[in-house]
């Protein structure tokens, strides 16, 4: 970019060590403005920081809409989000201004699938109750009927969204003796079925809800999936079901989930995502012993977050150069 007018790159958070070192070293012809406090950037600060940006590297905690784009100005070329999901970005606002959007697909698949499996096992085996018992000094003598969970052998698992993460989750669960998978989505995916192996069936939501012993939510949040798991949906599930969501909190109607838990309609629940995030300490969800909540750490490994940040950097630099993005949102 030598000989050209300097450009401005706005980064809304400190990145993992290796990627941050690249930012600290700098890029030719680019001035970097970065929010480095260990908290999400406040909206007012984001609007100030965005002024004059040619590229924005953001997180899923940063809402990208017309207000941000107006604050940045007409020279903004690219928004690169360090996430595979982009429900925090108003895509139509970007498209109206010919601003390209980059995402970080693929690299978080394995880590998120691991977290999904972790929650399935923890919920099914009543991990929270067991740990609480030890901490609270309630561990009594061994009993043949105490803290009985359920195992995965020969169970039927429903996967909502058989994309990269859904397939990776299913492959892990096969190792635990799961023999049958049901999945729902926009269409049948024969290649994904072959990759999972065994008995895999594309079904409607009604069948998946009624027949699954375990349900894993692995789909994207959009207008069609928002709040698809409401009280009515939970009421159709087995009352022993293990329900796990590692996708997006907005896919679940949280009030409906709380009502279903109150009424004993669900066996156990594992959540890595909620509405809002962070979840308030007084949320009723945290009072149910059969509900485990994690603080959105699905992709939280050093390897994955570094890979995500490297892709996000390459996306934003490509967009600022006017090159095709390595990972655009619409491919």
Short mmCIF file of C-alpha atoms in Angstrom, two decimals:
data_model
loop_
_atom_site.label_atom_id
_atom_site.label_comp_id
_atom_site.label_asym_id
_atom_site.label_seq_id
_atom_site.Cartn_x
_atom_site.Cartn_y
_atom_site.Cartn_z
CA UNK A 1 0.00 0.00 0.00
CA UNK A 2 3.06 2.24 -0.26
CA UNK A 3 2.43 5.45 -2.18
CA UNK A 4 -1.25 5.35 -1.38
CA UNK A 5 -3.20 7.23 1.22
CA UNK A 6 -2.94 5.56 4.60
CA UNK A 7 -5.91 3.49 5.68
CA UNK A 8 -7.46 3.00 9.11
CA UNK A 9 -8.15 -0.43 10.62
CA UNK A 10 -10.39 -0.59 13.69
CA UNK A 11 -10.11 -3.66 15.94
CA UNK A 12 -12.63 -3.99 18.76
CA UNK A 13 -10.71 -6.25 21.15
CA UNK A 14 -7.29 -7.64 22.03
CA UNK A 15 -6.60 -10.82 20.04
CA UNK A 16 -4.82 -14.06 21.06
CA UNK A 17 -1.07 -13.63 21.52
CA UNK A 18 0.25 -14.60 18.09
CA UNK A 19 -2.36 -12.56 16.23
CA UNK A 20 -1.98 -9.59 18.57
CA UNK A 21 1.75 -9.64 17.87
CA UNK A 22 0.97 -9.18 14.16
CA UNK A 23 -1.20 -6.18 14.96
CA UNK A 24 1.42 -4.70 17.25
CA UNK A 25 4.04 -5.05 14.52
CA UNK A 26 1.68 -3.27 12.15
CA UNK A 27 0.95 -3.40 8.43
CA UNK A 28 2.36 -1.14 5.73
CA UNK A 29 0.13 1.83 4.96
CA UNK A 30 -2.35 1.05 7.74
CA UNK A 31 -3.02 2.86 11.00
CA UNK A 32 -4.52 0.55 13.62
CA UNK A 33 -6.97 1.78 16.25
CA UNK A 34 -7.73 -0.94 18.81
CA UNK A 35 -9.87 -1.24 21.93
CA UNK A 36 -7.58 -3.04 24.38
CA UNK A 37 -9.59 -3.10 27.60
CA UNK A 38 -10.56 -6.58 28.79
CA UNK A 39 -14.27 -6.04 28.21
CA UNK A 40 -16.58 -5.56 25.26
CA UNK A 41 -16.24 -2.11 23.79
CA UNK A 42 -19.11 0.17 24.90
CA UNK A 43 -21.34 1.29 22.06
CA UNK A 44 -20.44 4.96 22.47
CA UNK A 45 -16.72 4.16 22.32
CA UNK A 46 -17.21 1.93 19.29
CA UNK A 47 -18.94 4.72 17.41
CA UNK A 48 -16.05 7.07 18.19
CA UNK A 49 -13.39 4.51 17.28
CA UNK A 50 -15.11 3.59 14.02
CA UNK A 51 -14.79 7.11 12.60
CA UNK A 52 -12.76 7.05 9.40
CA UNK A 53 -12.35 3.27 9.32
CA UNK A 54 -11.55 1.54 6.04
CA UNK A 55 -11.84 -1.85 7.71
CA UNK A 56 -13.38 -3.12 10.95
CA UNK A 57 -12.37 -6.33 12.71
CA UNK A 58 -15.11 -7.08 15.24
CA UNK A 59 -16.43 -9.78 17.54
CA UNK A 60 -19.88 -11.32 17.92
CA UNK A 61 -20.43 -8.96 20.86
CA UNK A 62 -20.31 -5.94 18.54
CA UNK A 63 -23.53 -4.97 16.80
CA UNK A 64 -22.80 -3.83 13.26
CA UNK A 65 -25.62 -1.76 11.81
CA UNK A 66 -26.33 1.46 9.94
CA UNK A 67 -25.33 3.56 12.96
CA UNK A 68 -21.83 2.05 13.00
CA UNK A 69 -21.50 2.32 9.22
CA UNK A 70 -22.57 5.97 9.32
CA UNK A 71 -20.04 6.62 12.08
CA UNK A 72 -17.29 4.97 10.03
CA UNK A 73 -18.04 6.89 6.86
CA UNK A 74 -18.35 6.15 3.13
CA UNK A 75 -14.75 4.90 2.77
CA UNK A 76 -15.49 1.73 4.81
CA UNK A 77 -14.80 -1.30 2.60
CA UNK A 78 -14.93 -4.38 4.81
CA UNK A 79 -16.22 -5.77 8.09
CA UNK A 80 -14.49 -8.91 9.34
CA UNK A 81 -16.07 -10.72 12.26
CA UNK A 82 -14.09 -13.16 14.36
CA UNK A 83 -16.95 -15.66 14.33
CA UNK A 84 -18.69 -18.04 11.98
CA UNK A 85 -22.12 -16.68 12.92
CA UNK A 86 -23.03 -13.16 11.86
CA UNK A 87 -26.46 -12.55 13.38
CA UNK A 88 -24.94 -9.46 15.05
CA UNK A 89 -24.36 -7.91 11.63
CA UNK A 90 -27.09 -6.27 9.58
CA UNK A 91 -26.06 -7.73 6.24
CA UNK A 92 -28.57 -5.68 4.23
CA UNK A 93 -27.03 -2.46 5.58
CA UNK A 94 -23.61 -3.63 4.40
CA UNK A 95 -24.86 -4.74 1.00
CA UNK A 96 -26.59 -1.40 0.43
CA UNK A 97 -23.18 0.27 0.77
CA UNK A 98 -21.14 -2.38 -1.08
CA UNK A 99 -19.27 -3.31 2.10
CA UNK A 100 -18.05 -6.90 2.16
CA UNK A 101 -18.36 -9.18 5.19
CA UNK A 102 -15.84 -11.82 6.23
CA UNK A 103 -16.38 -14.68 8.70
CA UNK A 104 -14.24 -17.48 10.21
CA UNK A 105 -15.78 -20.81 9.12
CA UNK A 106 -14.44 -24.30 9.64
CA UNK A 107 -11.75 -23.63 12.23
CA UNK A 108 -14.07 -23.65 15.25
CA UNK A 109 -15.82 -26.89 14.30
CA UNK A 110 -13.77 -29.28 16.42
CA UNK A 111 -13.66 -27.13 19.55
CA UNK A 112 -17.40 -26.43 19.44
CA UNK A 113 -18.16 -30.10 18.83
CA UNK A 114 -16.01 -30.97 21.86
CA UNK A 115 -17.99 -28.51 23.99
CA UNK A 116 -21.27 -29.95 22.73
CA UNK A 117 -20.18 -33.45 23.68
CA UNK A 118 -18.98 -32.15 27.05
CA UNK A 119 -22.43 -30.72 27.78
CA UNK A 120 -24.24 -33.84 26.58
CA UNK A 121 -22.21 -36.02 28.95
CA UNK A 122 -22.36 -33.54 31.83
CA UNK A 123 -26.13 -33.15 31.55
CA UNK A 124 -26.82 -36.84 31.00
CA UNK A 125 -24.67 -37.89 33.98
CA UNK A 126 -25.90 -35.10 36.30
CA UNK A 127 -22.45 -33.61 36.69
CA UNK A 128 -23.59 -30.36 38.28
CA UNK A 129 -25.56 -32.19 40.96
CA UNK A 130 -22.62 -34.49 41.66
CA UNK A 131 -20.12 -31.65 42.03
CA UNK A 132 -22.52 -29.66 44.22
CA UNK A 133 -22.99 -32.69 46.45
CA UNK A 134 -19.25 -32.98 47.06
CA UNK A 135 -18.74 -29.24 47.64
CA UNK A 136 -21.74 -28.97 49.97
CA UNK A 137 -20.69 -31.96 52.09
CA UNK A 138 -23.72 -34.06 51.11
CA UNK A 139 -21.74 -37.02 49.78
CA UNK A 140 -23.12 -39.98 51.69
CA UNK A 141 -22.50 -43.70 51.47
CA UNK A 142 -22.74 -45.40 48.10
CA UNK A 143 -26.31 -46.16 47.03
CA UNK A 144 -27.55 -48.17 44.04
CA UNK A 145 -30.25 -45.59 43.28
CA UNK A 146 -28.48 -42.28 43.98
CA UNK A 147 -27.72 -39.67 41.28
CA UNK A 148 -28.57 -41.98 38.42
CA UNK A 149 -28.04 -40.44 35.01
CA UNK A 150 -28.39 -41.96 31.59
CA UNK A 151 -25.84 -43.34 29.16
CA UNK A 152 -25.66 -42.85 25.41
CA UNK A 153 -25.45 -46.46 24.31
CA UNK A 154 -28.21 -47.31 21.78
CA UNK A 155 -29.86 -43.92 22.20
CA UNK A 156 -31.44 -41.83 19.44
CA UNK A 157 -29.86 -38.40 18.99
CA UNK A 158 -31.50 -35.48 17.20
CA UNK A 159 -29.17 -32.99 15.52
CA UNK A 160 -30.68 -29.65 14.58
CA UNK A 161 -28.48 -28.48 11.72
CA UNK A 162 -26.24 -31.15 10.16
CA UNK A 163 -23.54 -28.75 9.00
CA UNK A 164 -19.84 -28.95 9.87
CA UNK A 165 -20.41 -28.78 13.62
CA UNK A 166 -23.45 -31.06 13.54
CA UNK A 167 -21.49 -33.72 11.67
CA UNK A 168 -18.52 -33.42 14.05
CA UNK A 169 -20.87 -33.82 17.04
CA UNK A 170 -22.54 -36.88 15.53
CA UNK A 171 -19.18 -38.54 14.78
CA UNK A 172 -18.10 -38.05 18.39
CA UNK A 173 -21.36 -39.45 19.72
CA UNK A 174 -21.03 -42.59 17.61
CA UNK A 175 -17.97 -43.46 19.70
CA UNK A 176 -20.28 -43.58 22.73
CA UNK A 177 -22.55 -46.18 21.18
CA UNK A 178 -25.22 -43.98 19.63
CA UNK A 179 -26.78 -46.01 16.84
CA UNK A 180 -29.41 -43.71 15.34
CA UNK A 181 -29.35 -40.05 14.37
CA UNK A 182 -32.27 -37.89 13.30
CA UNK A 183 -31.60 -34.47 11.85
CA UNK A 184 -33.60 -31.51 10.65
CA UNK A 185 -32.64 -28.61 8.43
CA UNK A 186 -33.49 -26.87 5.20
CA UNK A 187 -32.73 -29.93 3.07
CA UNK A 188 -31.43 -33.48 3.11
CA UNK A 189 -27.63 -33.76 3.15
CA UNK A 190 -26.58 -37.13 1.77
CA UNK A 191 -22.85 -36.39 1.90
CA UNK A 192 -23.15 -35.48 5.59
CA UNK A 193 -25.15 -38.66 6.24
CA UNK A 194 -22.35 -40.75 4.72
CA UNK A 195 -19.71 -38.93 6.74
CA UNK A 196 -21.56 -39.63 9.98
CA UNK A 197 -22.23 -43.25 9.03
CA UNK A 198 -24.72 -45.69 10.49
CA UNK A 199 -28.42 -44.93 10.67
CA UNK A 200 -28.99 -41.25 9.84
CA UNK A 201 -32.43 -39.96 8.87
CA UNK A 202 -33.63 -36.56 7.65
CA UNK A 203 -36.90 -35.79 9.43
CA UNK A 204 -39.27 -32.97 10.29
CA UNK A 205 -39.13 -31.18 13.60
CA UNK A 206 -42.14 -32.99 15.04
CA UNK A 207 -40.55 -36.42 14.64
CA UNK A 208 -37.19 -35.24 15.94
CA UNK A 209 -38.77 -33.77 19.07
CA UNK A 210 -40.82 -36.86 19.87
CA UNK A 211 -38.26 -39.58 19.17
CA UNK A 212 -34.91 -38.14 20.32
CA UNK A 213 -33.32 -39.10 23.63
CA UNK A 214 -30.74 -36.34 23.15
CA UNK A 215 -31.18 -33.14 21.14
CA UNK A 216 -28.19 -31.04 20.06
CA UNK A 217 -28.75 -27.59 18.55
CA UNK A 218 -26.03 -26.88 15.97
CA UNK A 219 -27.78 -24.57 13.50
CA UNK A 220 -27.33 -20.90 12.66
CA UNK A 221 -29.58 -18.22 14.13
CA UNK A 222 -31.75 -16.55 11.50
CA UNK A 223 -35.36 -15.51 10.99
CA UNK A 224 -36.43 -19.13 10.47
CA UNK A 225 -34.66 -20.55 13.54
CA UNK A 226 -35.28 -17.76 16.04
CA UNK A 227 -37.13 -19.16 19.09
CA UNK A 228 -37.94 -22.45 17.33
CA UNK A 229 -37.47 -24.16 20.67
CA UNK A 230 -40.35 -22.71 22.65
CA UNK A 231 -42.58 -24.14 25.37
CA UNK A 232 -44.67 -25.96 22.78
CA UNK A 233 -41.58 -27.64 21.33
CA UNK A 234 -40.28 -28.66 24.77
CA UNK A 235 -43.70 -30.10 25.62
CA UNK A 236 -43.39 -32.52 22.68
CA UNK A 237 -40.04 -33.93 23.86
CA UNK A 238 -39.54 -36.96 26.05
CA UNK A 239 -39.51 -35.95 29.72
CA UNK A 240 -36.13 -37.67 29.99
CA UNK A 241 -34.55 -35.78 27.07
CA UNK A 242 -31.08 -34.28 27.26
CA UNK A 243 -31.28 -30.90 25.50
CA UNK A 244 -28.05 -29.10 24.55
CA UNK A 245 -27.56 -25.77 22.77
CA UNK A 246 -24.09 -24.62 21.69
CA UNK A 247 -25.27 -22.57 18.69
CA UNK A 248 -26.96 -19.28 19.58
CA UNK A 249 -29.13 -18.34 22.54
CA UNK A 250 -31.81 -16.77 20.34
CA UNK A 251 -32.73 -20.17 18.87
CA UNK A 252 -34.33 -20.98 22.23
CA UNK A 253 -37.25 -19.12 23.78
CA UNK A 254 -35.70 -18.90 27.23
CA UNK A 255 -38.99 -18.19 29.03
CA UNK A 256 -40.43 -21.32 27.45
CA UNK A 257 -37.38 -23.31 28.53
CA UNK A 258 -37.69 -22.08 32.11
CA UNK A 259 -41.38 -22.99 32.18
CA UNK A 260 -40.63 -26.47 30.84
CA UNK A 261 -37.93 -26.98 33.49
CA UNK A 262 -40.29 -25.79 36.23
CA UNK A 263 -42.88 -28.34 35.12
CA UNK A 264 -40.39 -31.21 34.88
CA UNK A 265 -40.85 -31.67 31.15
CA UNK A 266 -37.12 -32.12 30.46
CA UNK A 267 -34.57 -34.57 31.80
CA UNK A 268 -31.55 -32.25 31.73
CA UNK A 269 -30.26 -29.22 29.87
CA UNK A 270 -26.80 -28.02 28.84
CA UNK A 271 -26.32 -24.50 27.49
CA UNK A 272 -23.23 -22.70 26.21
CA UNK A 273 -25.32 -19.82 24.85
CA UNK A 274 -28.09 -17.74 26.42
CA UNK A 275 -30.08 -14.54 26.07
CA UNK A 276 -28.65 -12.22 27.22
CA UNK A 277 -24.94 -12.87 27.50
CA UNK A 278 -23.65 -12.73 30.13
CA UNK A 279 -26.60 -14.31 31.92
CA UNK A 280 -27.61 -12.37 35.06
CA UNK A 281 -26.72 -14.10 38.32
CA UNK A 282 -30.36 -14.04 39.40
CA UNK A 283 -31.59 -15.83 36.27
CA UNK A 284 -33.97 -18.64 37.14
CA UNK A 285 -32.06 -20.89 34.75
CA UNK A 286 -29.23 -21.06 37.27
CA UNK A 287 -31.54 -22.39 39.99
CA UNK A 288 -32.36 -25.68 38.30
CA UNK A 289 -29.99 -28.49 39.39
CA UNK A 290 -30.55 -30.27 36.07
CA UNK A 291 -29.47 -27.26 34.00
CA UNK A 292 -25.78 -26.61 33.30
CA UNK A 293 -24.81 -23.22 31.85
CA UNK A 294 -21.39 -22.38 30.42
CA UNK A 295 -20.26 -18.82 29.53
CA UNK A 296 -20.15 -19.22 25.72
CA UNK A 297 -16.82 -21.04 25.53
CA UNK A 298 -17.66 -23.35 22.62
CA UNK A 299 -14.67 -22.28 20.54
CA UNK A 300 -12.58 -21.46 23.61
CA UNK A 301 -9.28 -23.17 22.91
CA UNK A 302 -6.02 -21.33 22.21
CA UNK A 303 -5.64 -23.18 18.93
CA UNK A 304 -9.11 -22.34 17.67
CA UNK A 305 -9.24 -18.72 18.78
CA UNK A 306 -5.81 -18.11 17.22
CA UNK A 307 -6.96 -19.65 13.95
CA UNK A 308 -10.13 -17.54 14.05
CA UNK A 309 -8.24 -14.32 14.65
CA UNK A 310 -5.76 -15.10 11.85
CA UNK A 311 -8.61 -15.62 9.39
CA UNK A 312 -10.29 -12.44 10.59
CA UNK A 313 -7.06 -10.50 9.98
CA UNK A 314 -6.63 -11.93 6.49
CA UNK A 315 -10.26 -11.14 5.65
CA UNK A 316 -10.02 -7.53 6.74
CA UNK A 317 -6.65 -6.92 5.04
CA UNK A 318 -7.93 -8.44 1.79
CA UNK A 319 -11.00 -6.26 1.89
CA UNK A 320 -8.98 -3.12 2.55
CA UNK A 321 -6.78 -3.94 -0.45
CA UNK A 322 -9.85 -4.44 -2.60
CA UNK A 323 -9.09 -8.14 -3.04
CA UNK A 324 -11.54 -10.99 -2.78
CA UNK A 325 -12.02 -12.14 0.82
CA UNK A 326 -10.62 -15.60 1.66
CA UNK A 327 -13.78 -16.34 3.67
CA UNK A 328 -16.79 -14.21 2.68
CA UNK A 329 -20.06 -14.72 4.55
CA UNK A 330 -22.02 -15.80 1.48
CA UNK A 331 -19.99 -18.83 0.42
#
